[in-house]
Coordinates of C-alpha atoms and ligand atoms in Angstrom, one line a residue:
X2 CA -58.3 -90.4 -160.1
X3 CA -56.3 -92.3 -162.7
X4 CA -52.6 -91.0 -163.2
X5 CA -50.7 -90.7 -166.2
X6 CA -47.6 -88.8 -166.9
X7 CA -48.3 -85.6 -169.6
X8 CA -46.4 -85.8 -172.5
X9 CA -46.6 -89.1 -173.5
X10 CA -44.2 -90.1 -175.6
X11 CA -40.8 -87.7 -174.1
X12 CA -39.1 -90.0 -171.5
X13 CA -36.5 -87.6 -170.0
X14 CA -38.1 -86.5 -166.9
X15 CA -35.9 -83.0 -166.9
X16 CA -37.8 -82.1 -170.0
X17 CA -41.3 -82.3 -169.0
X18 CA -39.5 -80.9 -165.2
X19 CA -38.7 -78.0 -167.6
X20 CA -41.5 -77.6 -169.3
X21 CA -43.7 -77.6 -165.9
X22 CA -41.2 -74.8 -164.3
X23 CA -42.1 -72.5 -167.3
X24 CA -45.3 -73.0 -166.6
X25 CA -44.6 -72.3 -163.4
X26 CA -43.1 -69.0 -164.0
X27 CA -45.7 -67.7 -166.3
X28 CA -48.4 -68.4 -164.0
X29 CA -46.7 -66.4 -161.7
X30 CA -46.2 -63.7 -164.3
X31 CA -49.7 -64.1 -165.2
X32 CA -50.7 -63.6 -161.6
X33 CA -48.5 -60.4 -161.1
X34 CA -49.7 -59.0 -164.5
X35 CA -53.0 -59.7 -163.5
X36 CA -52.7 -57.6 -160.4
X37 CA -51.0 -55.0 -161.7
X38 CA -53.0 -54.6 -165.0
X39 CA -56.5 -54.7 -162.2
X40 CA -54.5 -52.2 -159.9
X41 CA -54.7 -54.0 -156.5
X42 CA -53.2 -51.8 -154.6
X43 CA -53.9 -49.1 -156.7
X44 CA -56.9 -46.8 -157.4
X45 CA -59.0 -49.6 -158.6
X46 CA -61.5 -49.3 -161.1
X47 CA -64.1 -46.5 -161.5
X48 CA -67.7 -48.2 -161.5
X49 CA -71.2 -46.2 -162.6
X50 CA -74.3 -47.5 -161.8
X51 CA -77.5 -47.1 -163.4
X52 CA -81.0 -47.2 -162.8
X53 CA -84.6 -46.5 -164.7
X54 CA -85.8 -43.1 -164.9
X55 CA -89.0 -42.0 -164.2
X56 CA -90.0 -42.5 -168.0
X57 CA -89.1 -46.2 -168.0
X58 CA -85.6 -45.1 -169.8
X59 CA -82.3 -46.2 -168.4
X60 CA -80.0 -43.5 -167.3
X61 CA -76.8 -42.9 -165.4
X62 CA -76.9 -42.6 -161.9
X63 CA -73.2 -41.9 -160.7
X64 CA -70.1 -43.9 -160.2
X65 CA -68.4 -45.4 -157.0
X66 CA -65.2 -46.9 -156.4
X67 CA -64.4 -50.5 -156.8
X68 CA -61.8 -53.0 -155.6
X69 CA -59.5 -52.9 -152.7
X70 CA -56.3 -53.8 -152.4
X71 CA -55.8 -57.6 -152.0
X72 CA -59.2 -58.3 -151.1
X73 CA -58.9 -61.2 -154.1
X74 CA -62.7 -60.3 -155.1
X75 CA -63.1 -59.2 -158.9
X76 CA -63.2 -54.6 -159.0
X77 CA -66.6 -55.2 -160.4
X78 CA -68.2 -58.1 -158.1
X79 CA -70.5 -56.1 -156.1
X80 CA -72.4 -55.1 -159.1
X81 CA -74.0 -59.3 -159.4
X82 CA -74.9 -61.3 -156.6
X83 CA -75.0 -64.9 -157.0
X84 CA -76.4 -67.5 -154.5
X85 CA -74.4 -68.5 -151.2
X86 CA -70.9 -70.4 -152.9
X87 CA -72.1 -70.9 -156.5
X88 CA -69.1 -70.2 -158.4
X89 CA -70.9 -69.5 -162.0
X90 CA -68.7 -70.4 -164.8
X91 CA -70.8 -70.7 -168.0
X92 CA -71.3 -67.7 -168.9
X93 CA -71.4 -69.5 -172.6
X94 CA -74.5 -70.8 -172.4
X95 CA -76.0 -67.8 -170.6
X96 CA -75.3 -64.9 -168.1
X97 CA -76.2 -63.3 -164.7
X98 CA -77.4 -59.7 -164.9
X99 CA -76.2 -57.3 -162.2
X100 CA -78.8 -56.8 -159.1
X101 CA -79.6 -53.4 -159.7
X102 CA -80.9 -54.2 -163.4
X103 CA -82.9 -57.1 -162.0
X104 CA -84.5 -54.9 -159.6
X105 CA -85.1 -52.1 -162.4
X106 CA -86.8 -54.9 -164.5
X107 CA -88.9 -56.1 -161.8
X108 CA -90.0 -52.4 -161.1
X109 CA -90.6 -52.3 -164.8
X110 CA -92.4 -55.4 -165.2
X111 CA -94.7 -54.6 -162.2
X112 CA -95.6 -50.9 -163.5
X113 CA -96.7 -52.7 -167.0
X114 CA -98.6 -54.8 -164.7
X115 CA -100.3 -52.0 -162.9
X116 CA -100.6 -50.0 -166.5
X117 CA -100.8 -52.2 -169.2
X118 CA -98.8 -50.7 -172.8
X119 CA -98.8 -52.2 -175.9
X120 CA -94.6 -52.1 -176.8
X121 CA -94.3 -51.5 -180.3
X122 CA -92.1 -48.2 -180.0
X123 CA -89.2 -47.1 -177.7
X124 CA -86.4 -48.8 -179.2
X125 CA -85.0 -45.9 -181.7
X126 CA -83.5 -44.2 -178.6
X127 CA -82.3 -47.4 -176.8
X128 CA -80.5 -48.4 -180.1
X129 CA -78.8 -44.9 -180.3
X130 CA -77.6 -46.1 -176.9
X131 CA -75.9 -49.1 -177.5
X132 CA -74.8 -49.1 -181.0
X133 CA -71.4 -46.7 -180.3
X134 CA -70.2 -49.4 -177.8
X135 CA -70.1 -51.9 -180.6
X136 CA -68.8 -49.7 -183.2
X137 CA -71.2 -49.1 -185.3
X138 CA -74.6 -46.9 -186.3
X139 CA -78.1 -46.8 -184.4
X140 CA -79.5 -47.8 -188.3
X141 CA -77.5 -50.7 -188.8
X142 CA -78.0 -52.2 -185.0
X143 CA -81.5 -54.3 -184.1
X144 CA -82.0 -55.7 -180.8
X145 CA -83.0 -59.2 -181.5
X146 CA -84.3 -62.1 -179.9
X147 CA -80.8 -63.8 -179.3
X148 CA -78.2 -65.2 -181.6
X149 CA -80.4 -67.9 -183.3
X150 CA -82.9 -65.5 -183.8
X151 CA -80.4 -62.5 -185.4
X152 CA -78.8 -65.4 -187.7
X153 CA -82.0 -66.5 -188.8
X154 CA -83.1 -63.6 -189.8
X155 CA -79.7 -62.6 -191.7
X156 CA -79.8 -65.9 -193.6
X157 CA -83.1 -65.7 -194.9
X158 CA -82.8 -62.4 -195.7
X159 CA -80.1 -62.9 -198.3
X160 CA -81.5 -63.8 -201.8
X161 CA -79.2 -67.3 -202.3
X162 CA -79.9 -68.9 -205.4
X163 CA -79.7 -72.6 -206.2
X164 CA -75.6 -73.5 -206.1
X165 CA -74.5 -70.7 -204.2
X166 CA -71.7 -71.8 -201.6
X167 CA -71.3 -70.5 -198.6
X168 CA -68.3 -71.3 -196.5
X169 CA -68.6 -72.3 -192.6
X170 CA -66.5 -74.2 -190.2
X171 CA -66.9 -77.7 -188.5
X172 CA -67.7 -76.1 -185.4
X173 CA -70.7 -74.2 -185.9
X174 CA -72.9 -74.3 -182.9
X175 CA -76.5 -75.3 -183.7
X176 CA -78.1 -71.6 -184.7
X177 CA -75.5 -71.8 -187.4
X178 CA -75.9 -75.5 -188.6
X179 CA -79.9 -75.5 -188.5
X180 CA -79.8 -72.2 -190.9
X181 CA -77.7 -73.5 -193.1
X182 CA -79.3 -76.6 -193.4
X183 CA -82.4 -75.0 -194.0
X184 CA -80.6 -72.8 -196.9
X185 CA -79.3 -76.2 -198.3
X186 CA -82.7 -77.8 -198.6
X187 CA -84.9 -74.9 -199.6
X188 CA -83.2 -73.2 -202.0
X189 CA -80.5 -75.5 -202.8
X190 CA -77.7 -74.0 -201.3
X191 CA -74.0 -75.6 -201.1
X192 CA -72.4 -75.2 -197.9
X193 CA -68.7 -76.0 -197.5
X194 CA -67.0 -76.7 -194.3
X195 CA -63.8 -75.6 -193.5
X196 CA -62.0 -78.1 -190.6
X197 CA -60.8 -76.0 -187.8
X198 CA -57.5 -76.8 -186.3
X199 CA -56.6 -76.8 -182.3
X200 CA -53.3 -76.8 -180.1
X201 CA -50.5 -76.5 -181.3
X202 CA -52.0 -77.4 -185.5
X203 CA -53.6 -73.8 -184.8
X204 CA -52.7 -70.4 -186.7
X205 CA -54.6 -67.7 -187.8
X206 CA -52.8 -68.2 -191.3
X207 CA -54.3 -71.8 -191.3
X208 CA -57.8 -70.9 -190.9
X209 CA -57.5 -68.5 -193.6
X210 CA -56.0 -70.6 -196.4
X211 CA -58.6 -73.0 -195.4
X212 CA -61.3 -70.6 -196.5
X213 CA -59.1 -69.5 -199.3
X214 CA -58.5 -73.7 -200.6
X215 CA -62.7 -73.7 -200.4
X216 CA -63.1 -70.7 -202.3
X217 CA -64.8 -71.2 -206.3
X218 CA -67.0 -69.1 -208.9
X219 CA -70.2 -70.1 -206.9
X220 CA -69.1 -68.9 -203.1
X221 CA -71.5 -66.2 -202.2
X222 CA -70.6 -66.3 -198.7
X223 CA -68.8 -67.1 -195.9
X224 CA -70.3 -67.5 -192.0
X225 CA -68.2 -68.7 -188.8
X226 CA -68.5 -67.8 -185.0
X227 CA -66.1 -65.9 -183.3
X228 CA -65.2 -67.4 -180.2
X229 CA -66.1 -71.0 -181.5
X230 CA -68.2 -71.8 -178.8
X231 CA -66.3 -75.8 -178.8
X232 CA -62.9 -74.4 -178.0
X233 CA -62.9 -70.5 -177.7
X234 CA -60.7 -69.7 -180.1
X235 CA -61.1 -66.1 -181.6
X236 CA -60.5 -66.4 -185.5
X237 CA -59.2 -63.7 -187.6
X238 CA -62.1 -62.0 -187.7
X239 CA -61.1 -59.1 -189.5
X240 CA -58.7 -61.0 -191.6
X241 CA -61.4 -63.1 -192.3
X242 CA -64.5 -60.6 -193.5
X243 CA -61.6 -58.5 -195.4
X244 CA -60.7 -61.6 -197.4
X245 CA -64.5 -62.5 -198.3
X246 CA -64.8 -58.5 -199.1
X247 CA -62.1 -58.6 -201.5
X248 CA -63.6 -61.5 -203.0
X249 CA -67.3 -59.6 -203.5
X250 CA -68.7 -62.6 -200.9
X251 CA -70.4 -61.3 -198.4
X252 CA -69.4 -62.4 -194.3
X253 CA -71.8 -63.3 -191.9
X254 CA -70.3 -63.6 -187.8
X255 CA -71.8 -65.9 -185.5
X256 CA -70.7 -63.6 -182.9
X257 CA -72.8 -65.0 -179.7
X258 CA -70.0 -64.8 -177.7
X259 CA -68.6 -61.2 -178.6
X260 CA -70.8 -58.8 -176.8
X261 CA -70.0 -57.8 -173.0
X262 CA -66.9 -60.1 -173.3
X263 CA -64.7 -58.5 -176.1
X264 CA -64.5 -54.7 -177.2
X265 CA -66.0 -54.9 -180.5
X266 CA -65.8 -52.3 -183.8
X267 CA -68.1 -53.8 -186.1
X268 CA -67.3 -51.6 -188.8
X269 CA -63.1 -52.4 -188.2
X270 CA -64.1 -56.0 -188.4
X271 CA -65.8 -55.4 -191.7
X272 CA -68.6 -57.9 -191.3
X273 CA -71.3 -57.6 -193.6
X274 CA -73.8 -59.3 -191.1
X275 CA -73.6 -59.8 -187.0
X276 CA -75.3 -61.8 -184.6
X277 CA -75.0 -61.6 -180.6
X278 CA -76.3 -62.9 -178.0
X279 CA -77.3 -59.9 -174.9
X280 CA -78.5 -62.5 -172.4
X281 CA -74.1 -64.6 -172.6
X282 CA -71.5 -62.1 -171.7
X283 CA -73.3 -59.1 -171.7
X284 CA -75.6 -60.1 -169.0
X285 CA -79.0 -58.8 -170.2
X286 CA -82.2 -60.9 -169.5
X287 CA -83.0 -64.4 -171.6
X288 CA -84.3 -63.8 -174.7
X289 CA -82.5 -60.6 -176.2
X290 CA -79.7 -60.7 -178.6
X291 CA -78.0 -57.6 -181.1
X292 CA -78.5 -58.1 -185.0
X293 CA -75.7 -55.7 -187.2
X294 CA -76.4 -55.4 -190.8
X295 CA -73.5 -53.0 -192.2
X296 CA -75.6 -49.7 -193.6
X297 CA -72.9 -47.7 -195.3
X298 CA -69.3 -48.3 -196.7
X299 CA -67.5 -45.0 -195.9
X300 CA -64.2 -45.9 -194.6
X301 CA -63.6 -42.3 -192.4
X302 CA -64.8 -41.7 -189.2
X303 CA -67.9 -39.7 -189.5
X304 CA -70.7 -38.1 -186.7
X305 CA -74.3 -39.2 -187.9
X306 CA -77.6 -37.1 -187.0
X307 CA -80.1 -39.9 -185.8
X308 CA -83.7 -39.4 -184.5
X309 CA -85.0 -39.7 -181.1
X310 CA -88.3 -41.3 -182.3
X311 CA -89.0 -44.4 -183.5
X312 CA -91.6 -42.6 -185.9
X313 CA -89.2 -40.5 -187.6
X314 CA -88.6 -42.8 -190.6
X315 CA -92.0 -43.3 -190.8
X316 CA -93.9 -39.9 -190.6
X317 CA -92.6 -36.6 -191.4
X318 CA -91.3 -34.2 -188.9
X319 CA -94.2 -32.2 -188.4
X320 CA -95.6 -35.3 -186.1
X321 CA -92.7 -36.5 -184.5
X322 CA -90.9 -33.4 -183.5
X323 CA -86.7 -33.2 -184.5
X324 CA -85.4 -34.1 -181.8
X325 CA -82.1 -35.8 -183.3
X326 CA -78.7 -36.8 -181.3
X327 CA -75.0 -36.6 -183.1
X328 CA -73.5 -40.0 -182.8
X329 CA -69.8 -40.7 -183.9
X330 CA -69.2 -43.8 -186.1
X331 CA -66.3 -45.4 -187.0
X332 CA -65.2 -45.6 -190.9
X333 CA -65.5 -49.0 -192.7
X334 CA -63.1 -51.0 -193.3
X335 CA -65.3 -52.9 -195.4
X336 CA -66.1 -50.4 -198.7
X337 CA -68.1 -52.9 -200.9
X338 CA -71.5 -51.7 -202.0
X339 CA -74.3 -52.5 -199.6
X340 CA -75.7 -56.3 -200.6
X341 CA -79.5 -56.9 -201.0
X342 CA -80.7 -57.7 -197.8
X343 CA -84.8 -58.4 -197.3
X344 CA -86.5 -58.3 -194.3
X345 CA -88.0 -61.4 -193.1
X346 CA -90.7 -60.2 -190.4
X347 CA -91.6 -57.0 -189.9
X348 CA -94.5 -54.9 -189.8
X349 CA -94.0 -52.1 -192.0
X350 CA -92.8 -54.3 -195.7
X351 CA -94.0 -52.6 -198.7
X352 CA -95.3 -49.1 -197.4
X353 CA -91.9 -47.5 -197.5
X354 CA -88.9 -47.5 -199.6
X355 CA -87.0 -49.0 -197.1
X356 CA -85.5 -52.3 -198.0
X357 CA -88.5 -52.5 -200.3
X358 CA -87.7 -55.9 -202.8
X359 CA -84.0 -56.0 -200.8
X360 CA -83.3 -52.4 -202.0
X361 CA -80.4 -50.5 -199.9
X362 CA -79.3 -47.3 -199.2
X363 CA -77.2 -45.9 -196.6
X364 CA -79.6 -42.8 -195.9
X365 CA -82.3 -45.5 -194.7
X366 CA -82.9 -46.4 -191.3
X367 CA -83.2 -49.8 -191.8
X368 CA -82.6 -50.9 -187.8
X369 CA -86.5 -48.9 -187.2
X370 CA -88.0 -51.8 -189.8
X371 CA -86.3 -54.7 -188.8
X372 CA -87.0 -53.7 -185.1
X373 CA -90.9 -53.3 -186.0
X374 CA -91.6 -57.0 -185.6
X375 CA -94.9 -56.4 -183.2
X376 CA -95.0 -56.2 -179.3
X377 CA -92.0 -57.2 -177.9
X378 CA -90.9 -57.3 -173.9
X379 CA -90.1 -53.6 -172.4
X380 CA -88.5 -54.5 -169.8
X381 CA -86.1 -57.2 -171.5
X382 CA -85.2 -54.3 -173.9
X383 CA -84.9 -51.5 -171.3
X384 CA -82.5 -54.2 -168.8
X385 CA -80.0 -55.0 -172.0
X386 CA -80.2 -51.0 -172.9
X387 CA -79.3 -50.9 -169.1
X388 CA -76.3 -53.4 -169.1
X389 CA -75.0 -51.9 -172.1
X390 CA -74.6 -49.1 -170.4
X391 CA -73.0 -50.2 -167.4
X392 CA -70.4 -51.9 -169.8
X393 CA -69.7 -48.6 -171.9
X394 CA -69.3 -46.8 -168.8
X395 CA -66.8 -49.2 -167.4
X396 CA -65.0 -49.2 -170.7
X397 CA -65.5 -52.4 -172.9
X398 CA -62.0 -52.6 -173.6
X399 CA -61.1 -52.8 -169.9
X400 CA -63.8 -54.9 -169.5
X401 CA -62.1 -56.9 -171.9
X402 CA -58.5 -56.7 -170.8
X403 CA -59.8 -57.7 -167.5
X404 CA -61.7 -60.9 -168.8
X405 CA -58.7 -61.8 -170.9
X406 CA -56.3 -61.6 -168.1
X407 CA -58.4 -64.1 -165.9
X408 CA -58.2 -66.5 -168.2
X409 CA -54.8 -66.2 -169.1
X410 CA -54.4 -66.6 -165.3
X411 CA -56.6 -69.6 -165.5
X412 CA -54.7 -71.3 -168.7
X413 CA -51.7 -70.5 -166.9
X414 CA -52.9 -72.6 -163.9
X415 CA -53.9 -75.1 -166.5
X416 CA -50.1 -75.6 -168.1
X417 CA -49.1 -75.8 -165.1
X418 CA -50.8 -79.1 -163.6
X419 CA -51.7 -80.7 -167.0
X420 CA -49.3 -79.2 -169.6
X421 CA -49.3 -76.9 -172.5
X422 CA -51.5 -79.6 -175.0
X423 CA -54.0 -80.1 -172.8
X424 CA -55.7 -76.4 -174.1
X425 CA -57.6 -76.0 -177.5
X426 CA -55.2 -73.5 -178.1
X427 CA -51.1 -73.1 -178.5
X428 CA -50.0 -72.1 -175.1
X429 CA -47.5 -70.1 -176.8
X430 CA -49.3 -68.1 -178.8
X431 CA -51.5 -67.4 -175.6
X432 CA -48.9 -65.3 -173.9
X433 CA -46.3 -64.4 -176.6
X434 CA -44.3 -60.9 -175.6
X435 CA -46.7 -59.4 -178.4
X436 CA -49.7 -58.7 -176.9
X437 CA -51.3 -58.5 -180.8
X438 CA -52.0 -62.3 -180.9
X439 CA -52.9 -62.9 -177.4
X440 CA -55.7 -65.3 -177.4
X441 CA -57.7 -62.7 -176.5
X442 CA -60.9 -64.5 -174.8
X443 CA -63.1 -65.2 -171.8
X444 CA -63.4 -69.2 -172.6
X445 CA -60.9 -71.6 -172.0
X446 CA -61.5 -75.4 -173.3
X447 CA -59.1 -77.5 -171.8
X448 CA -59.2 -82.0 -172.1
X449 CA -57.4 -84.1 -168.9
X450 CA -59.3 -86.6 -170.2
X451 CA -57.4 -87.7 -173.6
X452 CA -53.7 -89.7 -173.4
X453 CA -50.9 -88.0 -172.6
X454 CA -53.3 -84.7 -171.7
X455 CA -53.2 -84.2 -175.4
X456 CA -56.1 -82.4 -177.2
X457 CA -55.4 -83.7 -180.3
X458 CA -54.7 -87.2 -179.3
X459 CA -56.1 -89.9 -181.7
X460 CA -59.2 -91.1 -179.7
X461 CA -60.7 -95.2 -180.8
X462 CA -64.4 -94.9 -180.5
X463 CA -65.0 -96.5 -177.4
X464 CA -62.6 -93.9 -175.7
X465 CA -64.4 -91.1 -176.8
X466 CA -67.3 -92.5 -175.5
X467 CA -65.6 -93.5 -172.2
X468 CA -64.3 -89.8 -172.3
X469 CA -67.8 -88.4 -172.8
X470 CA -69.1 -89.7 -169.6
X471 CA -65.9 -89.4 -167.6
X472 CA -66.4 -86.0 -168.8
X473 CA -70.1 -85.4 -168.2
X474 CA -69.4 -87.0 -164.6
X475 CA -67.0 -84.1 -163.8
X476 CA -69.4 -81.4 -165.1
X477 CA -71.8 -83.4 -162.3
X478 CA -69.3 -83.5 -159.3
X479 CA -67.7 -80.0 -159.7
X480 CA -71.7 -78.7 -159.7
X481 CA -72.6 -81.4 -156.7
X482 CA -69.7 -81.4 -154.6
X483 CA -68.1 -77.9 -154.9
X484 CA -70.7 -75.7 -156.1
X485 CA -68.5 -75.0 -159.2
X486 CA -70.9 -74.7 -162.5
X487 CA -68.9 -74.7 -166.3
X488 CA -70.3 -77.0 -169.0
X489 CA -68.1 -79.9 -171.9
X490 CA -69.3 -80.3 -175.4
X491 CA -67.9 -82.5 -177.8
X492 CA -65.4 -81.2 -180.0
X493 CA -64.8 -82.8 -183.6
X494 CA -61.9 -85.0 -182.4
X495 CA -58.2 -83.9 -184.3
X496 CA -55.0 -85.0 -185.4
X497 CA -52.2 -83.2 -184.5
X498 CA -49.8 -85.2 -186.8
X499 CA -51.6 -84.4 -189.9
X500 CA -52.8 -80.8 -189.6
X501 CA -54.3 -81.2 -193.0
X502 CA -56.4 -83.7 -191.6
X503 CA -57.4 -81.6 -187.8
X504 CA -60.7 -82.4 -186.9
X505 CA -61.3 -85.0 -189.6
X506 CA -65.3 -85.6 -188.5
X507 CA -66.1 -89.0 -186.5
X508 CA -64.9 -89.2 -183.4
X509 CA -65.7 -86.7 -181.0
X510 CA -63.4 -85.3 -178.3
X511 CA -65.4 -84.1 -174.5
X512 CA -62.5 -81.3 -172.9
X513 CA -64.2 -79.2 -170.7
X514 CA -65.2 -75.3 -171.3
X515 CA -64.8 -72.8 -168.5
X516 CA -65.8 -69.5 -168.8
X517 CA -64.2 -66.8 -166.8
X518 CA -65.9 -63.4 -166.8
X519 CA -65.7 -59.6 -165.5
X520 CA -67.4 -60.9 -161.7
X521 CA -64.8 -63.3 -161.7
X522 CA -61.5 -63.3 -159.8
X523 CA -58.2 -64.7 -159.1
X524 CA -59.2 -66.2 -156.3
X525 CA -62.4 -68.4 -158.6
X526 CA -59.5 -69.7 -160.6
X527 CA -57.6 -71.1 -157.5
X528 CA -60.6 -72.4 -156.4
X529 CA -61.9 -74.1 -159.8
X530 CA -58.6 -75.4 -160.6
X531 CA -58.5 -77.0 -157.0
X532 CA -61.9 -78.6 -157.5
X533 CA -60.7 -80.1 -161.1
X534 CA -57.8 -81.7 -159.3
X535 CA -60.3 -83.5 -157.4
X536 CA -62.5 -84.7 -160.0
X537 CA -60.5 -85.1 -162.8
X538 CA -57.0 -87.5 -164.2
X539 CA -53.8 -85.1 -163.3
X540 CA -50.2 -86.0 -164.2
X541 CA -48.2 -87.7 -162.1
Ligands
PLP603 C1 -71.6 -69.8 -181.3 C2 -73.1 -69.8 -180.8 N1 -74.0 -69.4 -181.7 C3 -75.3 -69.4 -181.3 C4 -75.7 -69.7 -180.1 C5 -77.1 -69.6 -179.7 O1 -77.3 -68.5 -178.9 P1 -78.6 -67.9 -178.5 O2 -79.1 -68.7 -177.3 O3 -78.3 -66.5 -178.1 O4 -79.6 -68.0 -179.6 C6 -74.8 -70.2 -179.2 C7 -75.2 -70.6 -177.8 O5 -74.5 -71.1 -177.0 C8 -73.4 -70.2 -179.6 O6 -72.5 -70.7 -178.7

């Protein structure tokens, strides 16, 4: 592969000697954090397993102990099987479930064969399931379709008017952009674009005087992802919804990347509106996704009494029995009154008070109408209850710590060969003594491609199209010759001298994107880091 020397630009060879040997030592660091936060050597992690009950529900089956000492396999590896040496790492684009909910969807799928059911109902009990690992109420929390589907649904639910503004960022991926274009030309809605910054241009503060500078009388709302799916940084979420709260907009998260690979409170955050993907980090089948729609502004911590059936909004107690489960939610750190929110497909509009002509109140289950949206897939919805389960009884915010620590591992490994600008994000801020602003995420973007291994470098046209393809053609030979699967995009190209200016639109940068998750472990790094030094331009 070509050579050049990494930063261009600083002539005095003890400099970049320096800056390599502390990379050096924080790899190490990284490495012996790793081990110690994982215990190696040490208990290792508890892991539950789960399986299908007899009435087609998922339920706990026990837990078993995971990870030896030194072995270099990740504690929770046995749970997936992948084929021969594929090292799977773009979990971005979409997961692997773990064997033993495959096999309980295939047992599923075959009894529904045998003994055909229409699947309207069943959900109310799954959703009282899953919604205390993300923090929030079995009324506010829909399984969807997937993240396009959830943000859809959010969008066109909200009564815009003609010169609105909503607020969004340059690096939307294409649920986000297609809505909002849609918004734009049917109902004449203004959307502003906030530029997001990378490397060393980046700060939390800087995303959120962006929004700020964009803000006018019109803005009605603001909607960004969280991980940006182009370079995996993790905005200021909370920062972020607070701000628009205080400013009676409402926020709406494009969060396909936060469930199964951070721990998420959605009523901390104080998003208005959520979208996830189930089938990316947490592993569920294709085609399933979470939709949030925040029911209540209490800010305590308070225990809710929720039905069993999904008939209970529906029908009066007499016919569905009272069976109820206490479920503790989190307070809200979002206390503005609950916006008018219609739903856009359901079966049950205009029968019941619920969210009849966008009406709300925190009393109403509004998760059992949205849900109602005809037959769906039982055993899609019964394998994501199932996952979710696995991940609350591992603990999402080990999961998380876990997930976080591989990839600082990995973006150590990173510095080290191709130096500290190479990453979308300030190396510094990745593993600062305060673990507070640790860029705390599972997907690393990283560009050997651009002069100087600079992220931000000033690109001509022709190189970024020369860096597309030298790009793609990695992405080809890592999968051909080593078995090693992660994915580029094209990131709005920046400039690093002008932060006002970062990702000015036009040229478009190609770093890579690898995702490092839970089945992961040190040992994957080693090896994908080895395989890039193969395939890709390193330093001299
Ligand atoms: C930020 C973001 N939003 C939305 C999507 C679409 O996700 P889904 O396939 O769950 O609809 C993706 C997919 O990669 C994404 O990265």
């Amino acid at each position: 592969m070509k050579k050049q020397t990494i930063e261009k630009g600083i002539d005095d060879v003890a400099r970049v000697k320096e800056v390599l040997d502390e990379a050096a030592g924080r790899v190490s660091k990284a490495r012996r954090d790793f081990l110690k936060l994982f215990g190696y050597g040490t208990a290792g992690l508890m892991m539950g397993g789960l399986s299908v009950g007899p009435d087609g529900m998922p339920e706990l089956v026990g837990s078993a102990h995971a990870g030896k000492k030194g072995n270099g396999k990740s504690p929770y590896a046995k749970e997936f099987q992948f084929d021969g040496n594929l090292l799977y790492m773009n979990i971005g684009t979409t997961g692997a479930s773990p064997t033993r909910v495959v096999q309980d969807y295939y047992q599923d799928y075959k009894d529904i064969a045998r003994n055909p059911t229409a699947y309207f109902f069943g959900q109310q009990v799954m959703r009282n399931t899953i919604a205390p690992g993300f923090g929030c109420d079995p009324y506010e929390l829909v399984m969807s379709f997937n993240t396009t589907d959830g943000l859809w649904r959010i969008l066109m639910g909200i009564p815009f008017q003609p010169g609105d503004e909503i607020i969004s960022t340059n690096m939307e991926e294409d649920a986000g952009i297609s809505v909002l274009n849609m918004l734009r030309d049917r109902f004449g809605v203004v959307v502003k674009k906030v530029n997001l910054p990378t490397n060393d241009a980046y700060r939390d503060q800087e995303i959120l005087d962006r929004f700020d500078a964009e803000l006018t009388a019109n803005t009605k709302a603001i909607l960004f992802s969280s991980p940006v799916y182009l370079t995996g940084a993790r905005l200021p979420e909370k920062e972020l919804c607070l701000w628009a709260a205080g400013k009676g907009i409402l926020s709406i998260v494009d969060g396909a990347h936060g469930p199964g690979m951070l721990a998420l409170n959605l009523h901390d955050m104080g998003c208005d509106f959520y979208s996830g993907a189930g089938h990316k980090w947490q592993c569920g089948p294709g085609q399933t996704g979470f939709m949030y729609i925040r029911n209540n502004n209490d800010p305590k911590d308070h225990t809710v009494e929720r039905p069993t059936s999904d008939f209970a909004p529906f029908i009066p107690p007499a016919y569905w029995g009272e069976d109820t489960v206490d479920i503790w939610v989190p307070g809200y750190s979002n206390t503005n009154p609950l916006p008018t929110y219609y739903p856009t497909n359901t079966l049950i509009y205009g029968s019941l008070p619920i969210l009849k002509n966008g009406e709300r109140n925190p009393e109403h289950n509004i998760a059992a109408v949205l849900q109602l949206v005809g037959n769906g897939s039982r055993p899609s919805q019964n394998a994501l209850t199932e996952t979710c389960m696995m991940w609350d009884d591992w603990g999402r915010e080990d999961i998380e710590d876990y997930i976080v620590s591989l990839a600082q591992y990995l973006r150590a490994r990173i510095v080290d060969i191709w130096g500290p600008k190479s990453l979308s994000m300030p190396w510094d801020a990745m593993y600062p003594d305060d673990p507070d602003t640790v860029a705390r995420v599972g997907l690393t973007s990283f560009n050997p491609f651009s002069p100087g291994f600079d992220y931000n470098a000033e690109l001509t046209t022709e190189e970024s199209t020369e860096q597309k393809s030298a790009s793609g053609a990695a992405v080809t030979r890592l999968k051909e010759e080593f078995g090693i699967v992660v994915r580029n995009n094209s990131v709005p190209h920046t400039l690093r001298d002008e932060p006002s200016e970062n990702a000015a639109p036009g040229t478009f940068s190609s770093p890579l994107r690898i995702s490092t998750h839970l089945f992961h472990s040190f040992k994957d790094v080693d090896r994908v880091i080895e395989a890039l030094q193969e395939v890709v331009p390193t330093p001299t």
